[in-house]
PDB file of C-alpha atoms and ligand atoms in Angstrom:
ATOM      1  CA  MET K   1      99.742 141.470  99.830  1.00 74.00           C
ATOM      2  CA  THR K   2      97.385 138.554 100.536  1.00 83.00           C
ATOM      3  CA  ALA K   3      99.352 135.454 101.458  1.00 94.00           C
ATOM      4  CA  LEU K   4      99.084 132.534  99.064  1.00 96.00           C
ATOM      5  CA  LEU K   5      98.732 130.032 101.892  1.00 97.00           C
ATOM      6  CA  GLU K   6      97.900 130.543 105.547  1.00 97.00           C
ATOM      7  CA  ALA K   7      97.907 127.574 107.903  1.00 98.00           C
ATOM      8  CA  GLU K   8      96.561 128.345 111.344  1.00 97.00           C
ATOM      9  CA  GLY K   9      96.688 125.964 114.283  1.00 97.00           C
ATOM     10  CA  LEU K  10      96.753 122.817 112.139  1.00 98.00           C
ATOM     11  CA  ALA K  11      96.249 119.635 114.132  1.00 97.00           C
ATOM     12  CA  ARG K  12      95.924 115.978 113.283  1.00 97.00           C
ATOM     13  CA  HIS K  13      95.081 113.750 116.244  1.00 96.00           C
ATOM     14  CA  TYR K  14      94.386 110.031 116.263  1.00 95.00           C
ATOM     15  CA  GLN K  15      92.442 108.192 118.950  1.00 93.00           C
ATOM     16  CA  VAL K  16      94.445 105.072 119.815  1.00 91.00           C
ATOM     17  CA  ARG K  17      94.776 102.655 122.731  1.00 85.00           C
ATOM     18  CA  LYS K  18      97.895 102.449 124.840  1.00 81.00           C
ATOM     19  CA  GLY K  19      99.149  99.739 127.154  1.00 77.00           C
ATOM     20  CA  SER K  20      98.911  95.965 126.870  1.00 74.00           C
ATOM     21  CA  ARG K  21      95.987  94.331 125.105  1.00 71.00           C
ATOM     22  CA  LEU K  22      94.150  93.411 128.327  1.00 72.00           C
ATOM     23  CA  PHE K  23      94.704  96.675 130.163  1.00 77.00           C
ATOM     24  CA  SER K  24      94.805  99.169 127.312  1.00 82.00           C
ATOM     25  CA  ARG K  25      93.208 102.572 127.708  1.00 84.00           C
ATOM     26  CA  PRO K  26      92.288 105.261 125.211  1.00 87.00           C
ATOM     27  CA  ALA K  27      94.949 107.817 124.323  1.00 90.00           C
ATOM     28  CA  THR K  28      95.485 110.590 121.795  1.00 92.00           C
ATOM     29  CA  LEU K  29      98.340 110.516 119.318  1.00 94.00           C
ATOM     30  CA  ARG K  30      99.141 114.094 118.302  1.00 93.00           C
ATOM     31  CA  ALA K  31     100.865 113.730 114.933  1.00 95.00           C
ATOM     32  CA  VAL K  32     100.565 117.479 114.291  1.00 97.00           C
ATOM     33  CA  ASP K  33      99.578 119.820 117.073  1.00 95.00           C
ATOM     34  CA  GLY K  34      99.014 123.527 116.466  1.00 96.00           C
ATOM     35  CA  VAL K  35     101.194 124.241 113.430  1.00 98.00           C
ATOM     36  CA  SER K  36     100.871 127.719 111.900  1.00 97.00           C
ATOM     37  CA  PHE K  37     102.722 129.357 109.020  1.00 97.00           C
ATOM     38  CA  THR K  38     102.238 131.717 106.104  1.00 97.00           C
ATOM     39  CA  LEU K  39     103.590 131.328 102.585  1.00 97.00           C
ATOM     40  CA  GLN K  40     103.789 134.169 100.068  1.00 97.00           C
ATOM     41  CA  PRO K  41     103.767 133.665  96.273  1.00 96.00           C
ATOM     42  CA  GLY K  42     107.208 132.893  94.866  1.00 96.00           C
ATOM     43  CA  ARG K  43     108.628 131.967  98.281  1.00 97.00           C
ATOM     44  CA  THR K  44     109.800 128.696  99.820  1.00 98.00           C
ATOM     45  CA  LEU K  45     109.177 127.456 103.336  1.00 98.00           C
ATOM     46  CA  GLY K  46     111.540 124.631 104.302  1.00 97.00           C
ATOM     47  CA  LEU K  47     110.196 122.132 106.816  1.00 97.00           C
ATOM     48  CA  VAL K  48     112.799 120.073 108.696  1.00 96.00           C
ATOM     49  CA  GLY K  49     112.988 117.673 111.628  1.00 94.00           C
ATOM     50  CA  GLU K  50     113.582 114.013 112.439  1.00 90.00           C
ATOM     51  CA  SER K  51     111.468 111.248 110.880  1.00 89.00           C
ATOM     52  CA  GLY K  52     108.042 111.110 112.519  1.00 89.00           C
ATOM     53  CA  CYS K  53     108.067 114.779 113.619  1.00 92.00           C
ATOM     54  CA  GLY K  54     104.954 115.561 111.552  1.00 94.00           C
ATOM     55  CA  LYS K  55     106.403 117.128 108.381  1.00 95.00           C
ATOM     56  CA  THR K  56     104.641 114.847 105.919  1.00 94.00           C
ATOM     57  CA  THR K  57     101.408 114.878 107.931  1.00 96.00           C
ATOM     58  CA  THR K  58     101.491 118.700 107.774  1.00 97.00           C
ATOM     59  CA  ALA K  59     101.929 118.504 103.979  1.00 96.00           C
ATOM     60  CA  LYS K  60      98.987 116.098 103.690  1.00 95.00           C
ATOM     61  CA  LEU K  61      96.798 118.371 105.825  1.00 96.00           C
ATOM     62  CA  VAL K  62      97.617 121.328 103.580  1.00 95.00           C
ATOM     63  CA  LEU K  63      96.662 119.315 100.491  1.00 94.00           C
ATOM     64  CA  GLY K  64      93.483 117.947 102.071  1.00 92.00           C
ATOM     65  CA  LEU K  65      94.799 114.372 101.856  1.00 92.00           C
ATOM     66  CA  LEU K  66      94.100 114.042 105.607  1.00 95.00           C
ATOM     67  CA  PRO K  67      91.235 115.682 107.497  1.00 95.00           C
ATOM     68  CA  LEU K  68      92.065 118.383 110.051  1.00 96.00           C
ATOM     69  CA  SER K  69      91.365 117.642 113.713  1.00 97.00           C
ATOM     70  CA  ALA K  70      91.582 121.392 114.313  1.00 97.00           C
ATOM     71  CA  GLY K  71      92.789 124.524 112.572  1.00 97.00           C
ATOM     72  CA  GLU K  72      92.174 126.279 109.311  1.00 96.00           C
ATOM     73  CA  ILE K  73      93.833 126.568 105.901  1.00 96.00           C
ATOM     74  CA  ARG K  74      93.304 129.649 103.756  1.00 96.00           C
ATOM     75  CA  LEU K  75      94.295 129.884 100.138  1.00 95.00           C
ATOM     76  CA  GLN K  76      94.589 133.493  98.916  1.00 93.00           C
ATOM     77  CA  GLY K  77      92.400 134.513 101.845  1.00 94.00           C
ATOM     78  CA  GLU K  78      89.683 131.910 101.183  1.00 95.00           C
ATOM     79  CA  THR K  79      89.165 129.210 103.792  1.00 95.00           C
ATOM     80  CA  LEU K  80      89.636 125.793 102.236  1.00 92.00           C
ATOM     81  CA  PRO K  81      86.211 124.118 102.275  1.00 90.00           C
ATOM     82  CA  LYS K  82      85.511 120.489 103.100  1.00 85.00           C
ATOM     83  CA  ALA K  83      87.655 118.121 101.027  1.00 84.00           C
ATOM     84  CA  GLY K  84      85.783 116.682  98.045  1.00 85.00           C
ATOM     85  CA  SER K  85      83.394 119.625  97.514  1.00 89.00           C
ATOM     86  CA  THR K  86      83.296 121.319  94.098  1.00 90.00           C
ATOM     87  CA  ARG K  87      84.988 124.481  95.379  1.00 92.00           C
ATOM     88  CA  TRP K  88      87.651 122.430  97.179  1.00 91.00           C
ATOM     89  CA  ARG K  89      88.449 120.652  93.902  1.00 89.00           C
ATOM     90  CA  GLU K  90      88.788 124.013  92.130  1.00 90.00           C
ATOM     91  CA  LEU K  91      91.109 125.383  94.831  1.00 91.00           C
ATOM     92  CA  ARG K  92      93.013 122.110  95.100  1.00 90.00           C
ATOM     93  CA  ARG K  93      94.131 122.512  91.486  1.00 91.00           C
ATOM     94  CA  THR K  94      96.356 125.363  92.607  1.00 94.00           C
ATOM     95  CA  MET K  95      98.259 123.064  95.012  1.00 95.00           C
ATOM     96  CA  GLN K  96     100.130 120.020  93.759  1.00 95.00           C
ATOM     97  CA  MET K  97     102.415 117.437  95.324  1.00 93.00           C
ATOM     98  CA  VAL K  98     105.882 116.328  94.186  1.00 93.00           C
ATOM     99  CA  TYR K  99     106.637 112.944  95.694  1.00 86.00           C
ATOM    100  CA  GLN K 100     109.873 111.474  96.978  1.00 84.00           C
ATOM    101  CA  ASP K 101     110.129 108.439  94.725  1.00 87.00           C
ATOM    102  CA  PRO K 102     109.353 109.264  91.083  1.00 88.00           C
ATOM    103  CA  LEU K 103     109.189 105.602  90.063  1.00 87.00           C
ATOM    104  CA  ALA K 104     106.520 104.912  92.690  1.00 88.00           C
ATOM    105  CA  ALA K 105     104.641 108.092  91.709  1.00 90.00           C
ATOM    106  CA  LEU K 106     104.421 107.056  88.044  1.00 93.00           C
ATOM    107  CA  ASP K 107     102.590 104.124  86.475  1.00 93.00           C
ATOM    108  CA  ARG K 108     105.180 101.932  84.748  1.00 92.00           C
ATOM    109  CA  ARG K 109     102.621 100.600  82.250  1.00 95.00           C
ATOM    110  CA  ILE K 110     101.586 103.979  80.851  1.00 96.00           C
ATOM    111  CA  ALA K 111     103.619 106.215  78.522  1.00 96.00           C
ATOM    112  CA  VAL K 112     104.779 109.354  80.312  1.00 95.00           C
ATOM    113  CA  GLY K 113     102.982 111.725  77.912  1.00 96.00           C
ATOM    114  CA  ARG K 114      99.642 110.218  78.847  1.00 96.00           C
ATOM    115  CA  GLN K 115     100.498 110.476  82.539  1.00 96.00           C
ATOM    116  CA  VAL K 116     101.434 114.136  82.177  1.00 97.00           C
ATOM    117  CA  MET K 117      98.136 114.854  80.360  1.00 97.00           C
ATOM    118  CA  GLU K 118      96.057 112.882  82.868  1.00 95.00           C
ATOM    119  CA  PRO K 119      95.277 115.790  85.287  1.00 94.00           C
ATOM    120  CA  LEU K 120      93.857 117.780  82.340  1.00 95.00           C
ATOM    121  CA  ALA K 121      91.622 114.841  81.400  1.00 94.00           C
ATOM    122  CA  ILE K 122      90.463 114.427  85.024  1.00 91.00           C
ATOM    123  CA  HIS K 123      89.487 118.106  85.168  1.00 89.00           C
ATOM    124  CA  THR K 124      88.052 117.932  81.597  1.00 91.00           C
ATOM    125  CA  ILE K 125      90.286 120.771  80.425  1.00 93.00           C
ATOM    126  CA  GLY K 126      90.913 121.181  76.662  1.00 95.00           C
ATOM    127  CA  THR K 127      90.519 118.865  73.693  1.00 96.00           C
ATOM    128  CA  PRO K 128      92.833 115.849  73.285  1.00 95.00           C
ATOM    129  CA  ALA K 129      94.957 117.850  70.811  1.00 96.00           C
ATOM    130  CA  GLU K 130      95.200 120.821  73.199  1.00 96.00           C
ATOM    131  CA  ARG K 131      96.150 118.511  76.080  1.00 97.00           C
ATOM    132  CA  ARG K 132      98.914 116.988  73.983  1.00 96.00           C
ATOM    133  CA  ASP K 133     100.261 120.421  72.997  1.00 97.00           C
ATOM    134  CA  LYS K 134     100.234 121.562  76.615  1.00 97.00           C
ATOM    135  CA  ALA K 135     101.971 118.370  77.785  1.00 97.00           C
ATOM    136  CA  LEU K 136     104.708 118.819  75.167  1.00 97.00           C
ATOM    137  CA  ALA K 137     105.205 122.441  76.261  1.00 96.00           C
ATOM    138  CA  ILE K 138     105.417 121.436  79.912  1.00 96.00           C
ATOM    139  CA  LEU K 139     107.897 118.642  79.111  1.00 96.00           C
ATOM    140  CA  GLU K 140     110.074 121.228  77.387  1.00 95.00           C
ATOM    141  CA  SER K 141     109.846 123.599  80.367  1.00 94.00           C
ATOM    142  CA  VAL K 142     111.227 120.875  82.682  1.00 94.00           C
ATOM    143  CA  GLY K 143     114.136 120.181  80.319  1.00 92.00           C
ATOM    144  CA  LEU K 144     112.762 117.159  78.404  1.00 94.00           C
ATOM    145  CA  GLN K 145     112.146 116.707  74.702  1.00 94.00           C
ATOM    146  CA  ALA K 146     109.223 115.692  72.523  1.00 94.00           C
ATOM    147  CA  HIS K 147     110.535 112.139  72.105  1.00 95.00           C
ATOM    148  CA  HIS K 148     110.162 111.580  75.867  1.00 95.00           C
ATOM    149  CA  PHE K 149     106.374 111.849  75.410  1.00 96.00           C
ATOM    150  CA  ALA K 150     106.081 108.267  74.170  1.00 96.00           C
ATOM    151  CA  ARG K 151     108.608 106.747  76.593  1.00 96.00           C
ATOM    152  CA  TYR K 152     107.782 104.615  79.622  1.00 96.00           C
ATOM    153  CA  PRO K 153     109.073 105.420  83.135  1.00 95.00           C
ATOM    154  CA  HIS K 154     111.478 102.451  83.218  1.00 94.00           C
ATOM    155  CA  GLU K 155     113.182 103.752  80.033  1.00 95.00           C
ATOM    156  CA  LEU K 156     114.188 107.011  81.767  1.00 94.00           C
ATOM    157  CA  SER K 157     116.843 107.938  84.332  1.00 91.00           C
ATOM    158  CA  GLY K 158     115.917 108.890  87.907  1.00 89.00           C
ATOM    159  CA  GLY K 159     116.406 112.594  87.148  1.00 90.00           C
ATOM    160  CA  GLN K 160     114.227 112.376  84.011  1.00 93.00           C
ATOM    161  CA  ARG K 161     111.502 110.571  85.959  1.00 93.00           C
ATOM    162  CA  GLN K 162     111.481 113.318  88.607  1.00 92.00           C
ATOM    163  CA  ARG K 163     111.168 115.858  85.772  1.00 94.00           C
ATOM    164  CA  ILE K 164     108.100 113.918  84.548  1.00 95.00           C
ATOM    165  CA  VAL K 165     106.614 114.057  88.060  1.00 94.00           C
ATOM    166  CA  LEU K 166     107.243 117.812  88.065  1.00 94.00           C
ATOM    167  CA  ALA K 167     105.658 118.179  84.612  1.00 95.00           C
ATOM    168  CA  ARG K 168     102.534 116.355  85.790  1.00 95.00           C
ATOM    169  CA  ALA K 169     102.358 118.592  88.872  1.00 95.00           C
ATOM    170  CA  LEU K 170     102.759 121.739  86.751  1.00 95.00           C
ATOM    171  CA  ILE K 171     100.271 120.988  83.986  1.00 96.00           C
ATOM    172  CA  LEU K 172      97.339 122.422  85.949  1.00 95.00           C
ATOM    173  CA  SER K 173      99.269 125.709  86.444  1.00 94.00           C
ATOM    174  CA  PRO K 174      99.425 125.479  90.247  1.00 96.00           C
ATOM    175  CA  ARG K 175     100.572 128.308  92.523  1.00 96.00           C
ATOM    176  CA  LEU K 176     101.990 126.024  95.224  1.00 97.00           C
ATOM    177  CA  LEU K 177     104.052 122.838  95.036  1.00 97.00           C
ATOM    178  CA  VAL K 178     104.379 120.688  98.130  1.00 96.00           C
ATOM    179  CA  CYS K 179     107.717 118.920  97.654  1.00 95.00           C
ATOM    180  CA  ASP K 180     108.097 115.989 100.058  1.00 93.00           C
ATOM    181  CA  GLU K 181     111.752 114.883  99.983  1.00 90.00           C
ATOM    182  CA  PRO K 182     111.837 115.586  96.203  1.00 88.00           C
ATOM    183  CA  ILE K 183     115.518 114.731  95.764  1.00 85.00           C
ATOM    184  CA  SER K 184     116.269 112.087  98.386  1.00 84.00           C
ATOM    185  CA  ALA K 185     115.625 109.167  96.000  1.00 79.00           C
ATOM    186  CA  LEU K 186     117.970 110.606  93.350  1.00 82.00           C
ATOM    187  CA  ASP K 187     121.698 110.118  92.841  1.00 84.00           C
ATOM    188  CA  VAL K 188     123.759 112.912  94.398  1.00 83.00           C
ATOM    189  CA  SER K 189     124.923 113.992  90.937  1.00 80.00           C
ATOM    190  CA  ILE K 190     121.294 114.499  89.834  1.00 85.00           C
ATOM    191  CA  GLN K 191     120.044 116.206  93.011  1.00 88.00           C
ATOM    192  CA  ALA K 192     121.616 119.584  92.194  1.00 89.00           C
ATOM    193  CA  GLN K 193     120.082 119.501  88.666  1.00 88.00           C
ATOM    194  CA  VAL K 194     116.569 118.959  90.036  1.00 89.00           C
ATOM    195  CA  VAL K 195     117.015 121.650  92.705  1.00 92.00           C
ATOM    196  CA  ASN K 196     118.275 124.107  90.079  1.00 92.00           C
ATOM    197  CA  LEU K 197     115.251 123.256  87.938  1.00 93.00           C
ATOM    198  CA  LEU K 198     112.920 123.919  90.909  1.00 94.00           C
ATOM    199  CA  LEU K 199     114.601 127.297  91.486  1.00 95.00           C
ATOM    200  CA  ALA K 200     114.374 128.211  87.783  1.00 95.00           C
ATOM    201  CA  LEU K 201     110.670 127.253  87.643  1.00 95.00           C
ATOM    202  CA  GLN K 202     110.010 129.310  90.769  1.00 96.00           C
ATOM    203  CA  ALA K 203     111.683 132.361  89.253  1.00 95.00           C
ATOM    204  CA  LYS K 204     109.803 131.915  85.944  1.00 94.00           C
ATOM    205  CA  MET K 205     106.339 131.012  87.236  1.00 94.00           C
ATOM    206  CA  GLY K 206     106.268 132.627  90.699  1.00 95.00           C
ATOM    207  CA  LEU K 207     105.612 129.254  92.334  1.00 97.00           C
ATOM    208  CA  ALA K 208     105.603 128.862  96.104  1.00 97.00           C
ATOM    209  CA  TYR K 209     107.120 125.724  97.599  1.00 97.00           C
ATOM    210  CA  LEU K 210     106.568 123.902 100.853  1.00 98.00           C
ATOM    211  CA  PHE K 211     109.875 122.035 100.799  1.00 97.00           C
ATOM    212  CA  ILE K 212     110.292 119.045 103.114  1.00 95.00           C
ATOM    213  CA  SER K 213     113.712 117.481 103.385  1.00 91.00           C
ATOM    214  CA  HIS K 214     116.212 115.806 105.685  1.00 86.00           C
ATOM    215  CA  ASP K 215     118.999 117.501 103.756  1.00 88.00           C
ATOM    216  CA  LEU K 216     119.531 120.669 105.799  1.00 91.00           C
ATOM    217  CA  ARG K 217     122.134 122.102 103.416  1.00 89.00           C
ATOM    218  CA  MET K 218     119.665 121.819 100.535  1.00 91.00           C
ATOM    219  CA  VAL K 219     116.883 123.329 102.661  1.00 94.00           C
ATOM    220  CA  ARG K 220     119.130 126.284 103.491  1.00 93.00           C
ATOM    221  CA  GLN K 221     119.931 126.757  99.810  1.00 92.00           C
ATOM    222  CA  VAL K 222     116.332 126.793  98.544  1.00 95.00           C
ATOM    223  CA  SER K 223     114.309 128.274 101.427  1.00 97.00           C
ATOM    224  CA  HIS K 224     113.319 131.852 102.203  1.00 97.00           C
ATOM    225  CA  GLU K 225     112.136 130.687 105.629  1.00 98.00           C
ATOM    226  CA  VAL K 226     112.706 127.494 107.622  1.00 98.00           C
ATOM    227  CA  ALA K 227     110.499 125.838 110.237  1.00 98.00           C
ATOM    228  CA  VAL K 228     111.953 123.157 112.517  1.00 97.00           C
ATOM    229  CA  MET K 229     109.449 120.580 113.796  1.00 97.00           C
ATOM    230  CA  TYR K 230     109.695 118.373 116.856  1.00 96.00           C
ATOM    231  CA  LEU K 231     106.933 115.973 117.915  1.00 95.00           C
ATOM    232  CA  GLY K 232     104.223 117.628 115.837  1.00 96.00           C
ATOM    233  CA  ARG K 233     105.057 121.238 116.704  1.00 97.00           C
ATOM    234  CA  ILE K 234     107.219 124.011 115.269  1.00 98.00           C
ATOM    235  CA  VAL K 235     110.010 124.780 117.740  1.00 98.00           C
ATOM    236  CA  GLU K 236     111.940 127.341 115.707  1.00 98.00           C
ATOM    237  CA  GLN K 237     111.069 129.309 112.593  1.00 98.00           C
ATOM    238  CA  GLY K 238     112.785 132.098 110.731  1.00 97.00           C
ATOM    239  CA  ASP K 239     115.313 133.295 108.207  1.00 96.00           C
ATOM    240  CA  PRO K 240     117.516 130.342 107.115  1.00 96.00           C
ATOM    241  CA  ASP K 241     120.837 132.224 107.302  1.00 94.00           C
ATOM    242  CA  ARG K 242     120.231 133.343 110.893  1.00 94.00           C
ATOM    243  CA  LEU K 243     118.712 130.020 111.922  1.00 95.00           C
ATOM    244  CA  PHE K 244     121.572 127.924 110.568  1.00 94.00           C
ATOM    245  CA  ALA K 245     124.329 130.351 111.670  1.00 93.00           C
ATOM    246  CA  ALA K 246     123.086 130.688 115.264  1.00 93.00           C
ATOM    247  CA  PRO K 247     120.266 128.261 116.080  1.00 95.00           C
ATOM    248  CA  ALA K 248     118.321 129.410 119.131  1.00 96.00           C
ATOM    249  CA  HIS K 249     116.507 126.198 120.089  1.00 97.00           C
ATOM    250  CA  PRO K 250     118.644 123.345 121.510  1.00 96.00           C
ATOM    251  CA  TYR K 251     116.982 120.893 119.113  1.00 96.00           C
ATOM    252  CA  THR K 252     117.843 123.067 116.094  1.00 96.00           C
ATOM    253  CA  ARG K 253     121.404 123.326 117.472  1.00 94.00           C
ATOM    254  CA  ALA K 254     121.669 119.529 117.478  1.00 93.00           C
ATOM    255  CA  LEU K 255     120.293 119.245 113.911  1.00 93.00           C
ATOM    256  CA  VAL K 256     122.628 121.949 112.598  1.00 92.00           C
ATOM    257  CA  SER K 257     125.638 120.400 114.372  1.00 90.00           C
ATOM    258  CA  ALA K 258     125.076 117.241 112.305  1.00 83.00           C
ATOM    259  CA  ILE K 259     125.570 119.087 108.978  1.00 81.00           C
ATOM    260  CA  PRO K 260     128.992 118.122 107.590  1.00 74.00           C
ATOM    261  CA  VAL K 261     131.351 121.089 107.139  1.00 70.00           C
ATOM    262  CA  ALA K 262     134.377 121.265 104.850  1.00 63.00           C
ATOM    263  CA  THR K 263     136.977 122.406 107.401  1.00 62.00           C
ATOM    264  CA  ARG K 264     139.824 120.383 108.834  1.00 61.00           C
ATOM    265  CA  LYS K 265     138.504 120.730 112.392  1.00 63.00           C
ATOM    266  CA  GLY K 266     134.918 120.066 111.356  1.00 62.00           C
ATOM    267  CA  ARG K 267     132.160 121.049 113.760  1.00 67.00           C
ATOM    268  CA  GLN K 268     131.502 119.722 117.226  1.00 74.00           C
ATOM    269  CA  ARG K 269     128.538 117.380 116.948  1.00 77.00           C
ATOM    270  CA  LEU K 270     125.833 117.647 119.623  1.00 76.00           C
ATOM    271  CA  ILE K 271     124.499 114.165 120.246  1.00 76.00           C
ATOM    272  CA  LEU K 272     121.024 114.125 121.743  1.00 81.00           C
ATOM    273  CA  LYS K 273     120.148 111.670 124.495  1.00 79.00           C
ATOM    274  CA  GLY K 274     117.855 108.811 123.447  1.00 79.00           C
ATOM    275  CA  ASP K 275     115.201 108.701 120.743  1.00 82.00           C
ATOM    276  CA  PRO K 276     112.253 111.036 120.294  1.00 83.00           C
ATOM    277  CA  PRO K 277     109.512 110.070 122.789  1.00 85.00           C
ATOM    278  CA  ASN K 278     106.487 108.060 121.698  1.00 85.00           C
ATOM    279  CA  PRO K 279     103.961 110.623 120.385  1.00 85.00           C
ATOM    280  CA  ILE K 280     101.278 108.899 122.503  1.00 88.00           C
ATOM    281  CA  ASP K 281     103.365 109.670 125.602  1.00 86.00           C
ATOM    282  CA  VAL K 282     104.600 113.192 125.007  1.00 88.00           C
ATOM    283  CA  PRO K 283     106.504 114.415 128.104  1.00 90.00           C
ATOM    284  CA  SER K 284     104.888 117.144 130.213  1.00 93.00           C
ATOM    285  CA  GLY K 285     106.029 120.750 129.836  1.00 96.00           C
ATOM    286  CA  CYS K 286     108.503 121.105 126.986  1.00 97.00           C
ATOM    287  CA  ALA K 287     108.237 117.928 124.884  1.00 95.00           C
ATOM    288  CA  PHE K 288     111.998 118.105 124.331  1.00 96.00           C
ATOM    289  CA  HIS K 289     113.039 118.311 128.008  1.00 95.00           C
ATOM    290  CA  GLU K 290     114.071 114.638 128.385  1.00 94.00           C
ATOM    291  CA  ARG K 291     116.679 115.084 125.616  1.00 94.00           C
ATOM    292  CA  CYS K 292     117.595 118.703 126.183  1.00 95.00           C
ATOM    293  CA  PRO K 293     121.143 119.327 127.491  1.00 93.00           C
ATOM    294  CA  ILE K 294     120.143 122.619 129.183  1.00 94.00           C
ATOM    295  CA  ALA K 295     116.701 121.770 130.614  1.00 95.00           C
ATOM    296  CA  VAL K 296     115.737 123.392 133.925  1.00 96.00           C
ATOM    297  CA  ALA K 297     112.910 122.588 136.359  1.00 97.00           C
ATOM    298  CA  ARG K 298     110.504 124.966 134.587  1.00 97.00           C
ATOM    299  CA  CYS K 299     110.872 122.928 131.372  1.00 97.00           C
ATOM    300  CA  ARG K 300     109.207 119.883 132.972  1.00 96.00           C
ATOM    301  CA  ALA K 301     106.181 121.855 134.107  1.00 96.00           C
ATOM    302  CA  GLU K 302     105.465 124.519 131.518  1.00 97.00           C
ATOM    303  CA  THR K 303     105.037 124.155 127.751  1.00 96.00           C
ATOM    304  CA  PRO K 304     107.037 126.879 125.951  1.00 97.00           C
ATOM    305  CA  LEU K 305     105.085 128.883 123.393  1.00 96.00           C
ATOM    306  CA  LEU K 306     106.487 129.841 120.000  1.00 97.00           C
ATOM    307  CA  ARG K 307     107.407 133.475 120.695  1.00 96.00           C
ATOM    308  CA  PRO K 308     109.107 136.183 118.628  1.00 96.00           C
ATOM    309  CA  MET K 309     112.778 137.007 119.214  1.00 95.00           C
ATOM    310  CA  ALA K 310     114.436 140.380 118.630  1.00 94.00           C
ATOM    311  CA  ASP K 311     115.916 139.205 115.288  1.00 92.00           C
ATOM    312  CA  GLY K 312     112.505 138.267 113.845  1.00 93.00           C
ATOM    313  CA  ARG K 313     112.610 134.498 114.261  1.00 96.00           C
ATOM    314  CA  HIS K 314     110.206 132.563 116.496  1.00 98.00           C
ATOM    315  CA  VAL K 315     111.408 130.064 119.110  1.00 98.00           C
ATOM    316  CA  ALA K 316     109.591 127.764 121.534  1.00 98.00           C
ATOM    317  CA  CYS K 317     112.103 127.569 124.398  1.00 98.00           C
ATOM    318  CA  HIS K 318     111.976 129.104 127.868  1.00 97.00           C
ATOM    319  CA  LEU K 319     115.696 129.860 127.761  1.00 96.00           C
ATOM    320  CA  ALA K 320     115.921 131.370 124.255  1.00 92.00           C
ATOM    321  CA  ALA K 321     117.043 134.971 124.609  1.00 82.00           C
TER     322      ALA K 321
HETATM  323 FE1  SF4 G 401     115.331 122.740 126.552  1.00 80.29          FE
HETATM  324 FE2  SF4 G 401     113.737 123.869 128.364  1.00 80.29          FE
HETATM  325 FE3  SF4 G 401     114.166 125.084 126.061  1.00 80.29          FE
HETATM  326 FE4  SF4 G 401     112.686 122.880 126.153  1.00 80.29          FE
HETATM  327  S1  SF4 G 401     112.203 124.853 127.085  1.00 80.29           S
HETATM  328  S2  SF4 G 401     114.264 123.342 124.686  1.00 80.29           S
HETATM  329  S3  SF4 G 401     113.751 121.724 127.709  1.00 80.29           S
HETATM  330  S4  SF4 G 401     115.673 124.662 127.649  1.00 80.29           S
END
């Protein structure tokens, strides 16, 4: 089966200056550096890691919201052309974004029905009456009713607003939704409802999700595969049950140890030394070696490649067995 999305060696580099104003010198900030993954229709890839690890930049590269410094994106086998071209616009319709903060994603001055119909108007699809019918049908599919069509964002709850954002993303019948922290701005009581809605829509429409979140328990629940990012690179990738039960990379171990567990003894938390390094000054060898509790001399000299393990996952660590 042809993959829905193939990302190969994605990179986003920025030329910056480092050092004091008088003595600064050029440097390269590697926000994303050689990220590869494949996503099949109807599947979810969870992307996790600390803030600033490159998750959102990866999502923006996939959607063409940032230009690639290197790498290639293929959609159903077709290489994504230059952003802005006619063919890119056609292909881009099949990929939509669901943002973190629904209130910021919606225009408070415009009734939600008009906002849901807007993508159809932009792509000159259908007559005004057909657009309205489609918007009403989509609102129903995300659990809203016809009377919500004329409401304004501030008149709705957080959960209803995120449903509107979903409806607007779905109206062009995409195949892939890039969900960037889609529940983190919602009350805890609403988060499960929105996640259940995402799962139901996936089962009904065969949607694929690139699901970015800090909430590792939620990522485990929704993902068919998980990729852990550190300083712009994937350091561990594989089946969520195996990855969360027995993380192979020391960084994944530290992330997983921070997930609260409902036992009296809890779980021993692995606290990493210091903060992530400045991405302009990535340490030599393994970028994680300054914080890694098991680093050896080789780690300072040699960059570990993402390599397959016997259980099917991929890990970038010299000591992963
Ligand atoms: Fe730690 Fe070395 Fe593995 Fe990097 S390669 S994660 S420093 S053990």
